[in-house]
Short mmCIF file of C-alpha atoms in Angstrom, two decimals:
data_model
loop_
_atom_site.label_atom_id
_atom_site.label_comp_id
_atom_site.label_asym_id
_atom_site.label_seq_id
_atom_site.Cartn_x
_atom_site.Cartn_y
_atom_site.Cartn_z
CA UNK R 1044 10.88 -34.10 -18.32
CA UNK R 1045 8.08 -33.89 -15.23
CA UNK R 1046 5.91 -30.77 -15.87
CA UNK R 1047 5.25 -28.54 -13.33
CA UNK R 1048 2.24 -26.36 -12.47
CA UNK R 1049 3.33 -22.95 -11.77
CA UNK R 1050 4.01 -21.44 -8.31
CA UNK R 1051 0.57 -19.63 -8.22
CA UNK R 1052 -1.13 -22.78 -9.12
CA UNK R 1053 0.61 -24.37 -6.42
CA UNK R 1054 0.62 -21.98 -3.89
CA UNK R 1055 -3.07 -23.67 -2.76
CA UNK R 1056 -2.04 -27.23 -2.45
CA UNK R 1057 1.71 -26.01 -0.93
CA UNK R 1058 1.45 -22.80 1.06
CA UNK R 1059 -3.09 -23.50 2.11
CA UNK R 1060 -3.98 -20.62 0.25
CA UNK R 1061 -3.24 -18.57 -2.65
CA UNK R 1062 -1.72 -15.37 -1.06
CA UNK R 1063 -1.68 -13.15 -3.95
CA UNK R 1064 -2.36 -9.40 -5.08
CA UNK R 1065 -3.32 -8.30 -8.63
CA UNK R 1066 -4.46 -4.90 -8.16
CA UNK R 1067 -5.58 -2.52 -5.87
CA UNK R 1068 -9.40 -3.25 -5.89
CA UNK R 1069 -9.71 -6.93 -5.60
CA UNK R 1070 -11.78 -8.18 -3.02
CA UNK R 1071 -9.38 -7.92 0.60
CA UNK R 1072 -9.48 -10.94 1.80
CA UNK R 1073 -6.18 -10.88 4.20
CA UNK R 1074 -3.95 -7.85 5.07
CA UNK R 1075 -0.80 -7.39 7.99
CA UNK R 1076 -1.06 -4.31 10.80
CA UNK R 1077 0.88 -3.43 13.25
CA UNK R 1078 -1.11 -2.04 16.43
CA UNK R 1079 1.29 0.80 18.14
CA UNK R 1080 2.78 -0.51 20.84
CA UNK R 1081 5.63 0.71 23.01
CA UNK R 1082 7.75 2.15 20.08
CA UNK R 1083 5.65 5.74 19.62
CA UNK R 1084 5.58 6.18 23.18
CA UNK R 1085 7.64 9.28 24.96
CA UNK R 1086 9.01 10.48 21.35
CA UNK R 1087 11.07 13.50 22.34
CA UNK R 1088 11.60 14.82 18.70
CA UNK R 1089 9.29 14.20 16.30
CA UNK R 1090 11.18 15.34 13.22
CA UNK R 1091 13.98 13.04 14.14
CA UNK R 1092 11.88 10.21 12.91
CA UNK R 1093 10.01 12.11 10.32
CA UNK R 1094 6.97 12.58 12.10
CA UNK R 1095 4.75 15.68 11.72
CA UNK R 1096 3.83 16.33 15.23
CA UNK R 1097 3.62 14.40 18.50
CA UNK R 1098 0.79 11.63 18.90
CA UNK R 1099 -1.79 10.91 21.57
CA UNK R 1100 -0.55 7.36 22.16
CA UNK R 1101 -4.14 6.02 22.99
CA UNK R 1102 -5.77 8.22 20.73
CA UNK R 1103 -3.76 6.77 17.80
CA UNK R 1104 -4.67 2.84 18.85
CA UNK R 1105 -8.02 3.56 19.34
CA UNK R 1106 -8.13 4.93 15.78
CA UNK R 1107 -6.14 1.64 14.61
CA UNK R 1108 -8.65 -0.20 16.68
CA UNK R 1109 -11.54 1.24 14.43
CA UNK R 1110 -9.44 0.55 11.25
CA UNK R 1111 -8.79 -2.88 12.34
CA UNK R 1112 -12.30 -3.52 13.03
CA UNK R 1113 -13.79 -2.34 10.06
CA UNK R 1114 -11.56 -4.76 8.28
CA UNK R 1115 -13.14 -8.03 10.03
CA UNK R 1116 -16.71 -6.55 10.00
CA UNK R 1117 -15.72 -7.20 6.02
CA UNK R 1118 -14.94 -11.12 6.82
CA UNK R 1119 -11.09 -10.23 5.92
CA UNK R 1120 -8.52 -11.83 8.19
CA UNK R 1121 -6.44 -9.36 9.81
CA UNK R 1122 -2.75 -10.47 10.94
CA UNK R 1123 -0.68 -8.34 13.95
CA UNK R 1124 3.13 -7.97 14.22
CA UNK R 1125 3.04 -8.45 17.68
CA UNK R 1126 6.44 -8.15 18.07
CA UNK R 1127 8.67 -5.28 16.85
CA UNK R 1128 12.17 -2.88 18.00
CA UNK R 1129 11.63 0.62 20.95
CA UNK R 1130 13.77 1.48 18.13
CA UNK R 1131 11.45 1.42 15.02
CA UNK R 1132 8.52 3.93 15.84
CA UNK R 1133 7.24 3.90 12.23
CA UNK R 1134 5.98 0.41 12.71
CA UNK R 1135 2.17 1.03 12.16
CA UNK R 1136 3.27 1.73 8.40
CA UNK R 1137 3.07 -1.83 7.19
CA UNK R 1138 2.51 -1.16 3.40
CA UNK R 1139 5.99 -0.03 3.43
CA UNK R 1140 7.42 -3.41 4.65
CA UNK R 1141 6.10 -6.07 2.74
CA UNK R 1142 4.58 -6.15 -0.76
CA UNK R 1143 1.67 -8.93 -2.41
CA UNK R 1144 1.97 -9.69 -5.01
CA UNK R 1145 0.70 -12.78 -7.81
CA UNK R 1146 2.86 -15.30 -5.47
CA UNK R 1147 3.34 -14.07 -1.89
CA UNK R 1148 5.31 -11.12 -0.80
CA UNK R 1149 8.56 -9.29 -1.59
CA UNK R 1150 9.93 -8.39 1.75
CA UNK R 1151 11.13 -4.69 1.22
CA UNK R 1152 14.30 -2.51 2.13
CA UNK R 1153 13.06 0.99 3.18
CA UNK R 1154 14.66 4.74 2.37
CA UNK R 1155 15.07 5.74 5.32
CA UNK R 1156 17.54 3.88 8.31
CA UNK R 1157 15.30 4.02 10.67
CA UNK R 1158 12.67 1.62 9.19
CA UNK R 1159 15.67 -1.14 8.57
CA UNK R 1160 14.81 -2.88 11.51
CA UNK R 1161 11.18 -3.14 11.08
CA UNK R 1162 10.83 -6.02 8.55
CA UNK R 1163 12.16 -8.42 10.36
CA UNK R 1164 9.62 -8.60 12.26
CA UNK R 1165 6.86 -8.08 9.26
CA UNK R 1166 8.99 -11.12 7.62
CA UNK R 1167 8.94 -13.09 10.64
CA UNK R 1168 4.93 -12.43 10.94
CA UNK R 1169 4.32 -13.33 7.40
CA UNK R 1170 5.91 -16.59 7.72
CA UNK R 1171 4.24 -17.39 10.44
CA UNK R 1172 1.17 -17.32 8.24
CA UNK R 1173 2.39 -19.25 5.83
CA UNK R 1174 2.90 -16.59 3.58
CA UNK R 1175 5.51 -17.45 0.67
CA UNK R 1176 8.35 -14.62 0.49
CA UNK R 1177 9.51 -14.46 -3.11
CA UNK R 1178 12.12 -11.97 -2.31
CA UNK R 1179 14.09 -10.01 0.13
CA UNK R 1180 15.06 -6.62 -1.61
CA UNK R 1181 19.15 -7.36 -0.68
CA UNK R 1182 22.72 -5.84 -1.74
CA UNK R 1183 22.21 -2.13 -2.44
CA UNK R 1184 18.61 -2.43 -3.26
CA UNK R 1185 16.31 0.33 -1.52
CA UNK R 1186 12.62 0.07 -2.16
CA UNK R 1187 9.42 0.56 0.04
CA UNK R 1188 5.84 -1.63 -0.39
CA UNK R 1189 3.97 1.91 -1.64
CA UNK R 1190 6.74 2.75 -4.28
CA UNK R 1191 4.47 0.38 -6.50
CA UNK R 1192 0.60 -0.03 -7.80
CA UNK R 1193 -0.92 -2.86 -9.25
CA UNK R 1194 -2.82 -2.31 -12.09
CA UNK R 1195 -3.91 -5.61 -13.17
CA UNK R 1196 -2.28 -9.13 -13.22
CA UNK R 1197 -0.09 -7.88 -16.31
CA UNK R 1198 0.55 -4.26 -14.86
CA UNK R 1199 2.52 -2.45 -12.06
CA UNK R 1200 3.55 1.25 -11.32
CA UNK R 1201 6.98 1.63 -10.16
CA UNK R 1202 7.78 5.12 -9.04
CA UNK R 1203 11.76 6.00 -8.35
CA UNK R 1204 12.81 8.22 -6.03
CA UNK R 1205 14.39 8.83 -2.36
CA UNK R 1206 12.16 5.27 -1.67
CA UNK R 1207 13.20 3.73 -3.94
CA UNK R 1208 16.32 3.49 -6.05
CA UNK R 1209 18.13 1.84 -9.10
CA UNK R 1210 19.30 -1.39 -7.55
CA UNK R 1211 15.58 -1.47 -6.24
CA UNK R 1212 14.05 -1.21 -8.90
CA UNK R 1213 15.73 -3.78 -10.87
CA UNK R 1214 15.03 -6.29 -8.15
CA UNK R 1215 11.22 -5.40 -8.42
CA UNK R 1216 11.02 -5.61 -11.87
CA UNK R 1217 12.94 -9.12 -12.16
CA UNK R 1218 10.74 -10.67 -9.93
CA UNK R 1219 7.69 -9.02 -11.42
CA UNK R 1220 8.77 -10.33 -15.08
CA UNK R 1221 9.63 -13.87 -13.28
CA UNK R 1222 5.90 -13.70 -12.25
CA UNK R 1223 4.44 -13.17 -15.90
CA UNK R 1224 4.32 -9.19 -15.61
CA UNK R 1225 4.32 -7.53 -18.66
CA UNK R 1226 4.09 -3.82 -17.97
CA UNK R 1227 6.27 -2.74 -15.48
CA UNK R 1228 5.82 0.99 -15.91
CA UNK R 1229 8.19 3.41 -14.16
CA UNK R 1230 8.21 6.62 -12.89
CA UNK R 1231 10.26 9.14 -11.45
CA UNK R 1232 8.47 10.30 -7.66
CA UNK R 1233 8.66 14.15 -7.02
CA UNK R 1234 11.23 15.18 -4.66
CA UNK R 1235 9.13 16.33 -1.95
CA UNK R 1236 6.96 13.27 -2.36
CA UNK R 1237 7.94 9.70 -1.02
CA UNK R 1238 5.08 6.73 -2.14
CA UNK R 1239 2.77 6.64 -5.00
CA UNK R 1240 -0.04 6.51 -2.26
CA UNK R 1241 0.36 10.31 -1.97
CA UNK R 1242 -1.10 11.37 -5.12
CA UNK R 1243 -2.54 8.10 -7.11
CA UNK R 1244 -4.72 5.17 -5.65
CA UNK R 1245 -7.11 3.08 -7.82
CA UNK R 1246 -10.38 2.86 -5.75
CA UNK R 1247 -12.73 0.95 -8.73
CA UNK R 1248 -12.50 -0.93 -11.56
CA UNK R 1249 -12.19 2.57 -13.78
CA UNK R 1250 -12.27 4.88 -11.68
CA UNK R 1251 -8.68 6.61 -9.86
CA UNK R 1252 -7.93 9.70 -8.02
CA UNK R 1253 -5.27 11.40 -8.16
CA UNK R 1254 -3.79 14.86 -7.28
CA UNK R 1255 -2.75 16.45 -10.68
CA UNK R 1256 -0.46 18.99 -10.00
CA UNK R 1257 1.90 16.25 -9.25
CA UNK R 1258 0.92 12.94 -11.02
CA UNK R 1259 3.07 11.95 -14.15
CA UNK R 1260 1.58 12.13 -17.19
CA UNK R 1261 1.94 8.47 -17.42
CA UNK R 1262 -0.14 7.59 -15.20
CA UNK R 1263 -2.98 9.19 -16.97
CA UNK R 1264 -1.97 7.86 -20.49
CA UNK R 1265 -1.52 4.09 -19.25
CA UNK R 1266 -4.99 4.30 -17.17
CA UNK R 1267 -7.16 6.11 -19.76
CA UNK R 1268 -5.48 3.34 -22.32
CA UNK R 1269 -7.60 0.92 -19.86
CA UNK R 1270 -10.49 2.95 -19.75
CA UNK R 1271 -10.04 4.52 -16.50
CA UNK R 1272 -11.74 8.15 -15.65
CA UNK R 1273 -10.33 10.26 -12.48
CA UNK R 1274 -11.41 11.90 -9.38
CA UNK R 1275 -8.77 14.89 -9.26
CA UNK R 1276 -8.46 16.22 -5.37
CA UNK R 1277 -9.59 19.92 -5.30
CA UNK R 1278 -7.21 21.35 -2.64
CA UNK R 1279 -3.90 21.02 -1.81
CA UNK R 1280 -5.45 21.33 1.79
CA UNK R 1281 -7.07 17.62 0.91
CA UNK R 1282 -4.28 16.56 -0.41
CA UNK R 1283 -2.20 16.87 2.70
CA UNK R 1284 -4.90 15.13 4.18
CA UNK R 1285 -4.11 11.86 2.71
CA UNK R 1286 -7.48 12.16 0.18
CA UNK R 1287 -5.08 9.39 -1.62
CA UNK R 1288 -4.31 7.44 0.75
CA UNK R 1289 -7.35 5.15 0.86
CA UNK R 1290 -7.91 1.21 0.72
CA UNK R 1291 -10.13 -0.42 -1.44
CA UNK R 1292 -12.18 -3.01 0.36
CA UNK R 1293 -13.98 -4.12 -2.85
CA UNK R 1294 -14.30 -2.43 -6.08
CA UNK R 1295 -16.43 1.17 -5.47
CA UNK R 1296 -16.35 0.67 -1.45
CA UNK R 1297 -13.17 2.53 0.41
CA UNK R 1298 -12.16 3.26 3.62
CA UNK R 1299 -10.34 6.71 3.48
CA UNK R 1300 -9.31 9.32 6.46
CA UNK R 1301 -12.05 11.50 7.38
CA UNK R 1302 -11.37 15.61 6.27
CA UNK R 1303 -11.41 15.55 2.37
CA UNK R 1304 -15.02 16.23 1.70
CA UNK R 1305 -14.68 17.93 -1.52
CA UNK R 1306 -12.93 14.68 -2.84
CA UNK R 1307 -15.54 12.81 -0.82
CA UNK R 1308 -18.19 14.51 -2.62
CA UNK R 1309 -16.43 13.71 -5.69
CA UNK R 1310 -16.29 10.12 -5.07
CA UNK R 1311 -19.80 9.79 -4.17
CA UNK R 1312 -21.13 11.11 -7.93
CA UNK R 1313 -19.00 8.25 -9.06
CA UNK R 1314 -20.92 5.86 -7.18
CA UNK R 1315 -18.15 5.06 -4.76
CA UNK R 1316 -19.11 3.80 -1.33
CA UNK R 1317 -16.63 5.55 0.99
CA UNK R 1318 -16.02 5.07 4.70
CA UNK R 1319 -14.58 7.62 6.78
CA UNK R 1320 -12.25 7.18 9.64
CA UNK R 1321 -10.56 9.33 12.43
CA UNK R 1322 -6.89 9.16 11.88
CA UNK R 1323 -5.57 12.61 12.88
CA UNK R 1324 -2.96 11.12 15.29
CA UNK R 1325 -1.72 8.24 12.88
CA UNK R 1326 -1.45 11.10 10.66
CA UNK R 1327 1.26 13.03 12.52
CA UNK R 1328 3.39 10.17 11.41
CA UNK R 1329 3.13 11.11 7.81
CA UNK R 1330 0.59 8.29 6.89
CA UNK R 1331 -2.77 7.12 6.71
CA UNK R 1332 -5.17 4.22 5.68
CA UNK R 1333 -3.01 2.72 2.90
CA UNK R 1334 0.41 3.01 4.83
CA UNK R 1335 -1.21 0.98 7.92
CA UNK R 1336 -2.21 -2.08 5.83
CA UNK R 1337 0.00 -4.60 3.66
CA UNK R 1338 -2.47 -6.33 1.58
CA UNK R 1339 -1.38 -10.30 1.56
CA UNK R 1340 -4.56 -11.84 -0.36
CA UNK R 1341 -6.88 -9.59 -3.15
CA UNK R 1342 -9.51 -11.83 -5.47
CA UNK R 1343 -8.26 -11.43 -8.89
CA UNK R 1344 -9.73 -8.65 -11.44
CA UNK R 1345 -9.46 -9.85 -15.00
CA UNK R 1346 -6.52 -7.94 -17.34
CA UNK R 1347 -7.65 -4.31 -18.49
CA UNK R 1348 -7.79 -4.49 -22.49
CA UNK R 1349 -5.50 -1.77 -23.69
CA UNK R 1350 -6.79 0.20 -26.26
CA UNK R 1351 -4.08 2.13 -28.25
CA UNK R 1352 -4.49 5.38 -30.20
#
């Protein structure tokens, strides 16, 4: 019988470049955005489409605009969904759309109806690209992009909840094991939380912050297991202010949302580089720096040895 490389190996040769995402810290080399166009113009009820508050239109793409450019002062290729619905005015929040992962993306199914009309045009953009999609979260699947955190090559956090349900998560985890996942670690999302981005991001190779009033133990067991200390955020106050909800655009150097300087402060004695943005306007919409950006290419980090008590 021929023998075959596998996908990842291929995915060079086949696809021109190995679109894949191991963790949250690798090196960005490629993400998706969507600039706000049309779709968050004359919004008559913002609670309708879970929104906090109305948004300056221009303020809010001028503070994409800085995001945006940021990412390709960094040398990382930044693709646009040019296109999208009137209809889908929570857009902007690409992480929720489509997720890297070791062999292209898993094009999502989001928890609220609003968003269902979104990834088409996130899966159309992708392809585009050249981007492999491994799978299209289908049947009665639900599941957003920031219900899951990589760890490692070997290690993902799945959190359940009103993102992200049963049939979802069995779809995830499939293709994760498919991929040579081994730890597929699931949790159950608080009720009045939605993403794992709200209270957990990884921002260097052993260092995470997290808010704990909320964060399962098991996310502190499985990271201190790999040697990871934490950078708690002080405040609720900061917490609301998306002190999570950060991007890694190396290991120890982050872009975060300006207005958390206690967790800032924090960061810093850790020795991590952080860069502040203005995002008070994308922030009405109930998201922030992580929400904005699907990550399609990170360099590798090598496997966390897991030490066991």
């Amino acid at each position: 019988m021929e023998k075959f490389n596998t996908f990842y190996e291929d995915m060079p040769a086949v696809w021109g470049d190995n679109f894949s995402v191991t963790s949250e810290i690798g090196t960005l080399r490629t993400v998706l955005v969507h600039r706000p166009g049309k779709e968050i113009e004359n919004i008559k009820d913002p609670s309708a489409i879970y929104f906090r508050d109305f948004i300056d239109v221009e303020k809010a793409r001028w503070e994409h605009d800085q995001l945006v450019q940021v990412y390709r002062d960094h040398g990382i290729t930044v693709y646009n969904v040019d296109e999208t619905d009137p209809s889908c005015p929570n857009a902007m929040y690409c992480h929720d759309l489509v997720l890297g992962t070791p062999e292209g993306v898993i094009v999502t199914r989001p928890g609220i109806k609003i968003r269902h009309n979104e990834v088409k045009y996130a899966a159309q953009e992708v392809a585009k690209h050249g981007v492999p999609i491994v799978k299209t979260i289908h049947g009665n699947g639900i599941f957003d992009g920031a219900c899951a955190t990589w760890v490692d090559r070997e290690t993902v956090f799945v959190g359940t909840g009103s993102r992200c349900n049963k049939e979802g998560l069995v779809q995830v985890t499939d293709t994760f094991h498919h991929m040579g996942v081994k730890n597929v670690i699931t949790l159950s999302i608080a009720r009045n939380q939605n993403h794992l981005d709200g209270f957990l991001s990884i921002v260097d190779t052993n260092v995470a912050v997290t808010y704990p009033y909320i964060t399962p133990d098991i996310i502190y067991e499985e990271l201190e297991k790999r040697g990871f200390e934490f950078v708690e955020i002080p405040t609720f106050e900061e917490k609301i202010n998306f002190a999570a909800n950060s991007v890694a655009l190396e290991p120890g150097k982050i872009i975060m949302p300006k207005g958390s300087p206690r967790t800032v402060e924090l960061l810093n004695k850790k020795g991590i580089e952080v860069i502040e943005l203005d995002l008070d306007e994308i922030k009405k919409g109930g998201g922030s720096v992580h929400c904005l950006t699907a990550f399609l290419k990170r360099d590798d980090i090598p496997v966390y040895p897991v030490c066991e008590d």
